[in-house]
């Protein structure tokens, strides 16, 4: 069986002005030889400048969302092709903040992933249960339903990454137990359309807990929010992944 590629992905969310590109410069200059993928997803306004800032290094750049449609009269939307044209190679889709703030359904996420694939981008498709769903014993049912609904036909390890992000662990400093992460990742692996698709864990990953999370079977990396904003924290997470 082909082994999934390891990936440390940073999600800057709605944070970052041009001055913060200093963190991308610092990340690049502190990064030695790495065998895992390293990705930063800044707000769309910084994609092109960040792509220039990290050019020639191992750091790749991605977007945080794209339109499902290809082009046209859709004010404010950004197409997958525009992201690719700005220097992005990946795009995060179906993040729980978009599912909650913008009412994005799994069907819409699947359409966006199709658009990303057509533009040559790798789609990082996010899934995760709310705290009420976990307390109600529905975690596996919820994430497997999101997986089935959000991953389009034609998804392979070359064009798709899945990120398991429990909603209650995002930005809270709380994480599931290692056994809880393992249970979900095992279930996801068994249900992937291509077993070599990388499975990231996301939700309060930081330098202090990265190594133990990366040691879990079927965890191929992380999608990191807050701790990706500072090069020092993100570098420590990358180093923890690179030795696993
Ligand atoms: P966090 O966010 O690392 O700040 O918890 C993770 C994410 O939302 O991708």
PDB file of C-alpha atoms and ligand atoms in Angstrom:
ATOM      1  CA  UNK A   1       0.000   0.000   0.000  1.00  0.00           C
ATOM      2  CA  UNK A   2       1.312   3.464  -0.840  1.00  0.00           C
ATOM      3  CA  UNK A   3       2.045   5.457   2.254  1.00  0.00           C
ATOM      4  CA  UNK A   4       0.273   8.796   2.690  1.00  0.00           C
ATOM      5  CA  UNK A   5       2.465  11.904   2.462  1.00  0.00           C
ATOM      6  CA  UNK A   6       3.091  13.879   5.616  1.00  0.00           C
ATOM      7  CA  UNK A   7       1.917  17.497   5.655  1.00  0.00           C
ATOM      8  CA  UNK A   8       2.136  20.363   8.150  1.00  0.00           C
ATOM      9  CA  UNK A   9      -0.448  22.928   7.036  1.00  0.00           C
ATOM     10  CA  UNK A  10      -0.937  26.342   8.620  1.00  0.00           C
ATOM     11  CA  UNK A  11      -4.276  28.133   8.433  1.00  0.00           C
ATOM     12  CA  UNK A  12      -3.914  31.844   9.137  1.00  0.00           C
ATOM     13  CA  UNK A  13      -7.706  32.368   8.963  1.00  0.00           C
ATOM     14  CA  UNK A  14      -8.608  36.105   8.875  1.00  0.00           C
ATOM     15  CA  UNK A  15      -5.228  37.151  10.251  1.00  0.00           C
ATOM     16  CA  UNK A  16      -2.275  38.669   8.490  1.00  0.00           C
ATOM     17  CA  UNK A  17      -1.217  41.927   6.884  1.00  0.00           C
ATOM     18  CA  UNK A  18       1.793  42.455   4.642  1.00  0.00           C
ATOM     19  CA  UNK A  19       3.999  43.078   7.674  1.00  0.00           C
ATOM     20  CA  UNK A  20       3.216  39.548   8.866  1.00  0.00           C
ATOM     21  CA  UNK A  21       5.014  38.114   5.847  1.00  0.00           C
ATOM     22  CA  UNK A  22       8.030  38.463   8.136  1.00  0.00           C
ATOM     23  CA  UNK A  23       6.798  35.248   9.772  1.00  0.00           C
ATOM     24  CA  UNK A  24       6.868  33.467   6.400  1.00  0.00           C
ATOM     25  CA  UNK A  25      10.412  34.767   5.807  1.00  0.00           C
ATOM     26  CA  UNK A  26      11.436  33.580   9.280  1.00  0.00           C
ATOM     27  CA  UNK A  27       9.891  30.157   8.667  1.00  0.00           C
ATOM     28  CA  UNK A  28      11.789  29.772   5.406  1.00  0.00           C
ATOM     29  CA  UNK A  29      15.113  30.874   6.830  1.00  0.00           C
ATOM     30  CA  UNK A  30      14.836  28.536   9.834  1.00  0.00           C
ATOM     31  CA  UNK A  31      13.722  25.528   7.801  1.00  0.00           C
ATOM     32  CA  UNK A  32      16.423  23.000   7.043  1.00  0.00           C
ATOM     33  CA  UNK A  33      15.923  19.966   4.836  1.00  0.00           C
ATOM     34  CA  UNK A  34      12.437  18.599   5.448  1.00  0.00           C
ATOM     35  CA  UNK A  35      10.908  15.400   4.170  1.00  0.00           C
ATOM     36  CA  UNK A  36       7.318  16.407   4.952  1.00  0.00           C
ATOM     37  CA  UNK A  37       5.228  18.937   3.061  1.00  0.00           C
ATOM     38  CA  UNK A  38       4.963  22.420   4.595  1.00  0.00           C
ATOM     39  CA  UNK A  39       2.060  24.670   3.675  1.00  0.00           C
ATOM     40  CA  UNK A  40       0.873  28.116   4.720  1.00  0.00           C
ATOM     41  CA  UNK A  41      -2.650  29.274   3.906  1.00  0.00           C
ATOM     42  CA  UNK A  42      -2.823  33.046   4.409  1.00  0.00           C
ATOM     43  CA  UNK A  43      -5.864  35.201   3.620  1.00  0.00           C
ATOM     44  CA  UNK A  44      -6.412  35.586  -0.135  1.00  0.00           C
ATOM     45  CA  UNK A  45      -4.984  39.111  -0.074  1.00  0.00           C
ATOM     46  CA  UNK A  46      -1.538  37.723   0.844  1.00  0.00           C
ATOM     47  CA  UNK A  47      -1.353  34.631  -1.364  1.00  0.00           C
ATOM     48  CA  UNK A  48       0.608  36.191  -4.166  1.00  0.00           C
ATOM     49  CA  UNK A  49       3.016  38.101  -1.903  1.00  0.00           C
ATOM     50  CA  UNK A  50       3.556  35.041   0.268  1.00  0.00           C
ATOM     51  CA  UNK A  51       4.176  32.850  -2.783  1.00  0.00           C
ATOM     52  CA  UNK A  52       6.939  35.276  -3.752  1.00  0.00           C
ATOM     53  CA  UNK A  53       8.290  35.355  -0.199  1.00  0.00           C
ATOM     54  CA  UNK A  54       8.677  31.558  -0.024  1.00  0.00           C
ATOM     55  CA  UNK A  55       9.701  30.974  -3.661  1.00  0.00           C
ATOM     56  CA  UNK A  56      12.532  28.473  -3.956  1.00  0.00           C
ATOM     57  CA  UNK A  57      11.916  27.031  -0.468  1.00  0.00           C
ATOM     58  CA  UNK A  58      10.048  23.909   0.675  1.00  0.00           C
ATOM     59  CA  UNK A  59       7.120  26.044   1.859  1.00  0.00           C
ATOM     60  CA  UNK A  60       4.007  25.935  -0.303  1.00  0.00           C
ATOM     61  CA  UNK A  61       1.066  28.343  -0.255  1.00  0.00           C
ATOM     62  CA  UNK A  62      -2.672  27.680  -0.248  1.00  0.00           C
ATOM     63  CA  UNK A  63      -6.036  29.414  -0.062  1.00  0.00           C
ATOM     64  CA  UNK A  64      -8.691  29.052   2.642  1.00  0.00           C
ATOM     65  CA  UNK A  65     -11.743  28.724   0.381  1.00  0.00           C
ATOM     66  CA  UNK A  66     -12.706  28.946  -3.283  1.00  0.00           C
ATOM     67  CA  UNK A  67     -15.891  29.412  -5.269  1.00  0.00           C
ATOM     68  CA  UNK A  68     -17.713  26.380  -6.610  1.00  0.00           C
ATOM     69  CA  UNK A  69     -18.193  28.157  -9.921  1.00  0.00           C
ATOM     70  CA  UNK A  70     -15.453  28.708 -12.463  1.00  0.00           C
ATOM     71  CA  UNK A  71     -15.957  32.428 -13.277  1.00  0.00           C
ATOM     72  CA  UNK A  72     -18.598  35.054 -13.916  1.00  0.00           C
ATOM     73  CA  UNK A  73     -20.904  37.466 -12.116  1.00  0.00           C
ATOM     74  CA  UNK A  74     -20.239  36.437  -8.498  1.00  0.00           C
ATOM     75  CA  UNK A  75     -19.134  39.563  -6.684  1.00  0.00           C
ATOM     76  CA  UNK A  76     -16.586  38.967  -3.967  1.00  0.00           C
ATOM     77  CA  UNK A  77     -15.981  35.301  -4.806  1.00  0.00           C
ATOM     78  CA  UNK A  78     -12.565  33.957  -5.741  1.00  0.00           C
ATOM     79  CA  UNK A  79     -12.236  31.047  -8.154  1.00  0.00           C
ATOM     80  CA  UNK A  80      -9.899  28.105  -7.782  1.00  0.00           C
ATOM     81  CA  UNK A  81      -8.127  29.138 -10.960  1.00  0.00           C
ATOM     82  CA  UNK A  82      -7.504  32.619  -9.485  1.00  0.00           C
ATOM     83  CA  UNK A  83      -5.923  31.030  -6.411  1.00  0.00           C
ATOM     84  CA  UNK A  84      -3.705  28.865  -8.608  1.00  0.00           C
ATOM     85  CA  UNK A  85      -2.811  31.905 -10.712  1.00  0.00           C
ATOM     86  CA  UNK A  86      -1.764  33.749  -7.513  1.00  0.00           C
ATOM     87  CA  UNK A  87       0.644  30.983  -6.551  1.00  0.00           C
ATOM     88  CA  UNK A  88      -1.546  28.678  -4.449  1.00  0.00           C
ATOM     89  CA  UNK A  89      -1.158  24.921  -4.762  1.00  0.00           C
ATOM     90  CA  UNK A  90      -3.708  23.899  -2.140  1.00  0.00           C
ATOM     91  CA  UNK A  91      -7.049  25.162  -0.881  1.00  0.00           C
ATOM     92  CA  UNK A  92      -8.758  24.461   2.457  1.00  0.00           C
ATOM     93  CA  UNK A  93     -12.440  23.616   1.923  1.00  0.00           C
ATOM     94  CA  UNK A  94     -15.354  23.001   4.278  1.00  0.00           C
ATOM     95  CA  UNK A  95     -13.620  24.347   7.364  1.00  0.00           C
ATOM     96  CA  UNK A  96     -16.106  24.271  10.255  1.00  0.00           C
ATOM     97  CA  UNK A  97     -15.958  28.069  10.461  1.00  0.00           C
ATOM     98  CA  UNK A  98     -17.215  28.240   6.867  1.00  0.00           C
ATOM     99  CA  UNK A  99     -19.764  25.476   7.442  1.00  0.00           C
ATOM    100  CA  UNK A 100     -21.045  27.475  10.472  1.00  0.00           C
ATOM    101  CA  UNK A 101     -20.592  31.117   9.367  1.00  0.00           C
ATOM    102  CA  UNK A 102     -21.616  30.649   5.735  1.00  0.00           C
ATOM    103  CA  UNK A 103     -23.948  27.661   5.957  1.00  0.00           C
ATOM    104  CA  UNK A 104     -21.742  25.548   3.690  1.00  0.00           C
ATOM    105  CA  UNK A 105     -23.152  22.060   3.175  1.00  0.00           C
ATOM    106  CA  UNK A 106     -21.149  18.972   2.340  1.00  0.00           C
ATOM    107  CA  UNK A 107     -22.677  19.053  -1.162  1.00  0.00           C
ATOM    108  CA  UNK A 108     -21.310  22.573  -1.698  1.00  0.00           C
ATOM    109  CA  UNK A 109     -17.918  21.527  -0.337  1.00  0.00           C
ATOM    110  CA  UNK A 110     -17.854  18.677  -2.865  1.00  0.00           C
ATOM    111  CA  UNK A 111     -18.626  21.140  -5.688  1.00  0.00           C
ATOM    112  CA  UNK A 112     -15.826  23.419  -4.507  1.00  0.00           C
ATOM    113  CA  UNK A 113     -13.449  20.460  -4.337  1.00  0.00           C
ATOM    114  CA  UNK A 114     -14.335  19.578  -7.942  1.00  0.00           C
ATOM    115  CA  UNK A 115     -13.557  23.178  -8.956  1.00  0.00           C
ATOM    116  CA  UNK A 116     -10.253  23.007  -7.059  1.00  0.00           C
ATOM    117  CA  UNK A 117      -9.296  19.762  -8.789  1.00  0.00           C
ATOM    118  CA  UNK A 118     -10.136  21.226 -12.197  1.00  0.00           C
ATOM    119  CA  UNK A 119      -7.806  24.152 -11.455  1.00  0.00           C
ATOM    120  CA  UNK A 120      -5.007  21.772 -10.451  1.00  0.00           C
ATOM    121  CA  UNK A 121      -5.231  22.540  -6.718  1.00  0.00           C
ATOM    122  CA  UNK A 122      -5.065  19.994  -3.927  1.00  0.00           C
ATOM    123  CA  UNK A 123      -8.263  20.259  -1.840  1.00  0.00           C
ATOM    124  CA  UNK A 124      -7.890  19.964   1.943  1.00  0.00           C
ATOM    125  CA  UNK A 125     -11.406  18.902   2.932  1.00  0.00           C
ATOM    126  CA  UNK A 126     -12.262  19.502   6.605  1.00  0.00           C
ATOM    127  CA  UNK A 127     -14.618  17.401   8.721  1.00  0.00           C
ATOM    128  CA  UNK A 128     -15.460  17.312  12.399  1.00  0.00           C
ATOM    129  CA  UNK A 129     -18.149  16.881  15.010  1.00  0.00           C
ATOM    130  CA  UNK A 130     -19.523  19.495  17.408  1.00  0.00           C
ATOM    131  CA  UNK A 131     -19.283  18.973  21.134  1.00  0.00           C
ATOM    132  CA  UNK A 132     -22.988  18.081  21.320  1.00  0.00           C
ATOM    133  CA  UNK A 133     -22.504  15.463  18.599  1.00  0.00           C
ATOM    134  CA  UNK A 134     -19.549  13.939  20.473  1.00  0.00           C
ATOM    135  CA  UNK A 135     -21.479  13.933  23.742  1.00  0.00           C
ATOM    136  CA  UNK A 136     -24.353  12.265  21.906  1.00  0.00           C
ATOM    137  CA  UNK A 137     -22.111   9.454  20.674  1.00  0.00           C
ATOM    138  CA  UNK A 138     -22.520  10.534  17.039  1.00  0.00           C
ATOM    139  CA  UNK A 139     -18.909  11.381  16.203  1.00  0.00           C
ATOM    140  CA  UNK A 140     -18.180   8.569  13.752  1.00  0.00           C
ATOM    141  CA  UNK A 141     -21.575   8.826  12.080  1.00  0.00           C
ATOM    142  CA  UNK A 142     -21.141  12.596  11.610  1.00  0.00           C
ATOM    143  CA  UNK A 143     -17.603  12.543  10.218  1.00  0.00           C
ATOM    144  CA  UNK A 144     -18.287   9.588   7.921  1.00  0.00           C
ATOM    145  CA  UNK A 145     -21.383  11.322   6.571  1.00  0.00           C
ATOM    146  CA  UNK A 146     -19.365  14.500   5.982  1.00  0.00           C
ATOM    147  CA  UNK A 147     -16.660  12.415   4.285  1.00  0.00           C
ATOM    148  CA  UNK A 148     -19.144  10.728   1.966  1.00  0.00           C
ATOM    149  CA  UNK A 149     -20.860  14.021   1.146  1.00  0.00           C
ATOM    150  CA  UNK A 150     -17.849  16.333   0.812  1.00  0.00           C
ATOM    151  CA  UNK A 151     -15.351  14.258  -1.175  1.00  0.00           C
ATOM    152  CA  UNK A 152     -16.102  14.353  -4.898  1.00  0.00           C
ATOM    153  CA  UNK A 153     -15.710  11.637  -7.521  1.00  0.00           C
ATOM    154  CA  UNK A 154     -12.160  11.497  -8.758  1.00  0.00           C
ATOM    155  CA  UNK A 155     -10.558  12.311  -5.410  1.00  0.00           C
ATOM    156  CA  UNK A 156      -7.129  10.684  -5.071  1.00  0.00           C
ATOM    157  CA  UNK A 157      -4.050  11.108  -2.905  1.00  0.00           C
ATOM    158  CA  UNK A 158      -2.673  13.411  -5.602  1.00  0.00           C
ATOM    159  CA  UNK A 159      -5.490  15.949  -5.380  1.00  0.00           C
ATOM    160  CA  UNK A 160      -7.094  15.543  -1.947  1.00  0.00           C
ATOM    161  CA  UNK A 161      -6.179  15.714   1.746  1.00  0.00           C
ATOM    162  CA  UNK A 162      -8.665  15.187   4.584  1.00  0.00           C
ATOM    163  CA  UNK A 163      -8.447  17.145   7.851  1.00  0.00           C
ATOM    164  CA  UNK A 164     -10.295  15.877  10.936  1.00  0.00           C
ATOM    165  CA  UNK A 165     -11.000  18.908  13.109  1.00  0.00           C
ATOM    166  CA  UNK A 166     -13.384  18.473  16.052  1.00  0.00           C
ATOM    167  CA  UNK A 167     -15.263  21.793  16.197  1.00  0.00           C
ATOM    168  CA  UNK A 168     -14.918  21.973  19.989  1.00  0.00           C
ATOM    169  CA  UNK A 169     -11.120  21.624  19.776  1.00  0.00           C
ATOM    170  CA  UNK A 170     -10.574  24.528  17.352  1.00  0.00           C
ATOM    171  CA  UNK A 171      -9.035  27.549  19.018  1.00  0.00           C
ATOM    172  CA  UNK A 172     -10.017  26.295  22.480  1.00  0.00           C
ATOM    173  CA  UNK A 173      -6.803  24.739  23.744  1.00  0.00           C
ATOM    174  CA  UNK A 174      -8.756  21.493  24.246  1.00  0.00           C
ATOM    175  CA  UNK A 175      -7.911  18.353  22.293  1.00  0.00           C
ATOM    176  CA  UNK A 176      -9.472  14.903  22.109  1.00  0.00           C
ATOM    177  CA  UNK A 177      -7.625  12.069  23.807  1.00  0.00           C
ATOM    178  CA  UNK A 178      -5.102  10.273  21.632  1.00  0.00           C
ATOM    179  CA  UNK A 179      -7.459   7.269  21.571  1.00  0.00           C
ATOM    180  CA  UNK A 180     -10.321   9.466  20.347  1.00  0.00           C
ATOM    181  CA  UNK A 181      -8.169  10.877  17.526  1.00  0.00           C
ATOM    182  CA  UNK A 182      -7.027   7.364  16.612  1.00  0.00           C
ATOM    183  CA  UNK A 183     -10.592   6.054  16.510  1.00  0.00           C
ATOM    184  CA  UNK A 184     -11.719   8.727  14.057  1.00  0.00           C
ATOM    185  CA  UNK A 185      -8.611   8.501  11.866  1.00  0.00           C
ATOM    186  CA  UNK A 186      -8.881   4.699  11.662  1.00  0.00           C
ATOM    187  CA  UNK A 187     -12.514   5.018  10.591  1.00  0.00           C
ATOM    188  CA  UNK A 188     -11.662   7.686   8.020  1.00  0.00           C
ATOM    189  CA  UNK A 189      -8.794   5.611   6.567  1.00  0.00           C
ATOM    190  CA  UNK A 190     -11.096   2.621   6.165  1.00  0.00           C
ATOM    191  CA  UNK A 191     -13.580   4.740   4.230  1.00  0.00           C
ATOM    192  CA  UNK A 192     -11.308   6.789   1.947  1.00  0.00           C
ATOM    193  CA  UNK A 193     -11.758   6.477  -1.806  1.00  0.00           C
ATOM    194  CA  UNK A 194      -7.943   6.146  -2.004  1.00  0.00           C
ATOM    195  CA  UNK A 195      -6.190   4.758   1.087  1.00  0.00           C
ATOM    196  CA  UNK A 196      -3.083   6.864   0.394  1.00  0.00           C
ATOM    197  CA  UNK A 197      -4.938  10.159   0.941  1.00  0.00           C
ATOM    198  CA  UNK A 198      -3.224  12.080   3.771  1.00  0.00           C
ATOM    199  CA  UNK A 199      -5.227  12.471   6.991  1.00  0.00           C
ATOM    200  CA  UNK A 200      -4.474  15.568   9.056  1.00  0.00           C
ATOM    201  CA  UNK A 201      -5.601  16.228  12.606  1.00  0.00           C
ATOM    202  CA  UNK A 202      -6.551  19.826  13.472  1.00  0.00           C
ATOM    203  CA  UNK A 203      -7.682  21.584  16.627  1.00  0.00           C
ATOM    204  CA  UNK A 204      -5.345  23.186  19.177  1.00  0.00           C
ATOM    205  CA  UNK A 205      -2.192  21.547  17.811  1.00  0.00           C
ATOM    206  CA  UNK A 206       0.841  23.228  19.363  1.00  0.00           C
ATOM    207  CA  UNK A 207       4.521  22.452  19.903  1.00  0.00           C
ATOM    208  CA  UNK A 208       3.748  20.788  23.256  1.00  0.00           C
ATOM    209  CA  UNK A 209       1.292  18.199  21.898  1.00  0.00           C
ATOM    210  CA  UNK A 210       2.398  17.760  18.262  1.00  0.00           C
ATOM    211  CA  UNK A 211       4.755  14.813  18.761  1.00  0.00           C
ATOM    212  CA  UNK A 212       2.235  12.650  20.616  1.00  0.00           C
ATOM    213  CA  UNK A 213      -0.456  13.391  18.034  1.00  0.00           C
ATOM    214  CA  UNK A 214       1.898  12.599  15.120  1.00  0.00           C
ATOM    215  CA  UNK A 215       2.795   9.276  16.736  1.00  0.00           C
ATOM    216  CA  UNK A 216      -0.805   8.072  16.272  1.00  0.00           C
ATOM    217  CA  UNK A 217      -1.317   5.578  13.427  1.00  0.00           C
ATOM    218  CA  UNK A 218      -3.174   7.130  10.527  1.00  0.00           C
ATOM    219  CA  UNK A 219      -2.302  10.714  11.499  1.00  0.00           C
ATOM    220  CA  UNK A 220      -0.223  12.054   8.602  1.00  0.00           C
ATOM    221  CA  UNK A 221       0.149  15.625   9.798  1.00  0.00           C
ATOM    222  CA  UNK A 222      -1.771  18.598  11.108  1.00  0.00           C
ATOM    223  CA  UNK A 223      -3.875  21.565  10.099  1.00  0.00           C
ATOM    224  CA  UNK A 224      -2.729  24.264  12.503  1.00  0.00           C
ATOM    225  CA  UNK A 225      -4.506  27.541  13.196  1.00  0.00           C
ATOM    226  CA  UNK A 226      -3.207  29.803  15.963  1.00  0.00           C
ATOM    227  CA  UNK A 227       0.187  28.123  16.270  1.00  0.00           C
ATOM    228  CA  UNK A 228       0.911  28.652  12.554  1.00  0.00           C
ATOM    229  CA  UNK A 229       0.941  32.446  12.916  1.00  0.00           C
ATOM    230  CA  UNK A 230       4.345  32.458  14.605  1.00  0.00           C
ATOM    231  CA  UNK A 231       7.283  30.920  12.740  1.00  0.00           C
ATOM    232  CA  UNK A 232       8.816  29.682  16.000  1.00  0.00           C
ATOM    233  CA  UNK A 233       5.724  27.656  16.974  1.00  0.00           C
ATOM    234  CA  UNK A 234       5.029  26.359  13.484  1.00  0.00           C
ATOM    235  CA  UNK A 235       8.683  25.345  13.002  1.00  0.00           C
ATOM    236  CA  UNK A 236       8.546  23.273  16.180  1.00  0.00           C
ATOM    237  CA  UNK A 237       5.415  21.497  14.907  1.00  0.00           C
ATOM    238  CA  UNK A 238       7.074  20.854  11.522  1.00  0.00           C
ATOM    239  CA  UNK A 239      10.146  19.456  13.306  1.00  0.00           C
ATOM    240  CA  UNK A 240       7.930  17.082  15.331  1.00  0.00           C
ATOM    241  CA  UNK A 241       6.304  15.811  12.123  1.00  0.00           C
ATOM    242  CA  UNK A 242       9.549  15.499  10.233  1.00  0.00           C
ATOM    243  CA  UNK A 243      11.008  12.969  12.700  1.00  0.00           C
ATOM    244  CA  UNK A 244       7.958  10.639  12.734  1.00  0.00           C
TER     245      UNK A 244
HETATM  246  P1  LIG B   1      -6.393  26.017  15.996  1.00  0.00           P
HETATM  247  O1  LIG B   1      -7.234  25.980  14.623  1.00  0.00           O
HETATM  248  O2  LIG B   1      -5.074  25.307  15.728  1.00  0.00           O
HETATM  249  O3  LIG B   1      -6.214  27.476  16.296  1.00  0.00           O
HETATM  250  O4  LIG B   1      -7.207  25.285  17.016  1.00  0.00           O
HETATM  251  C1  LIG B   1      -7.181  24.866  13.775  1.00  0.00           C
HETATM  252  C2  LIG B   1      -8.006  25.109  12.533  1.00  0.00           C
HETATM  253  O5  LIG B   1      -9.111  25.673  12.630  1.00  0.00           O
HETATM  254  O6  LIG B   1      -7.581  24.753  11.415  1.00  0.00           O
END
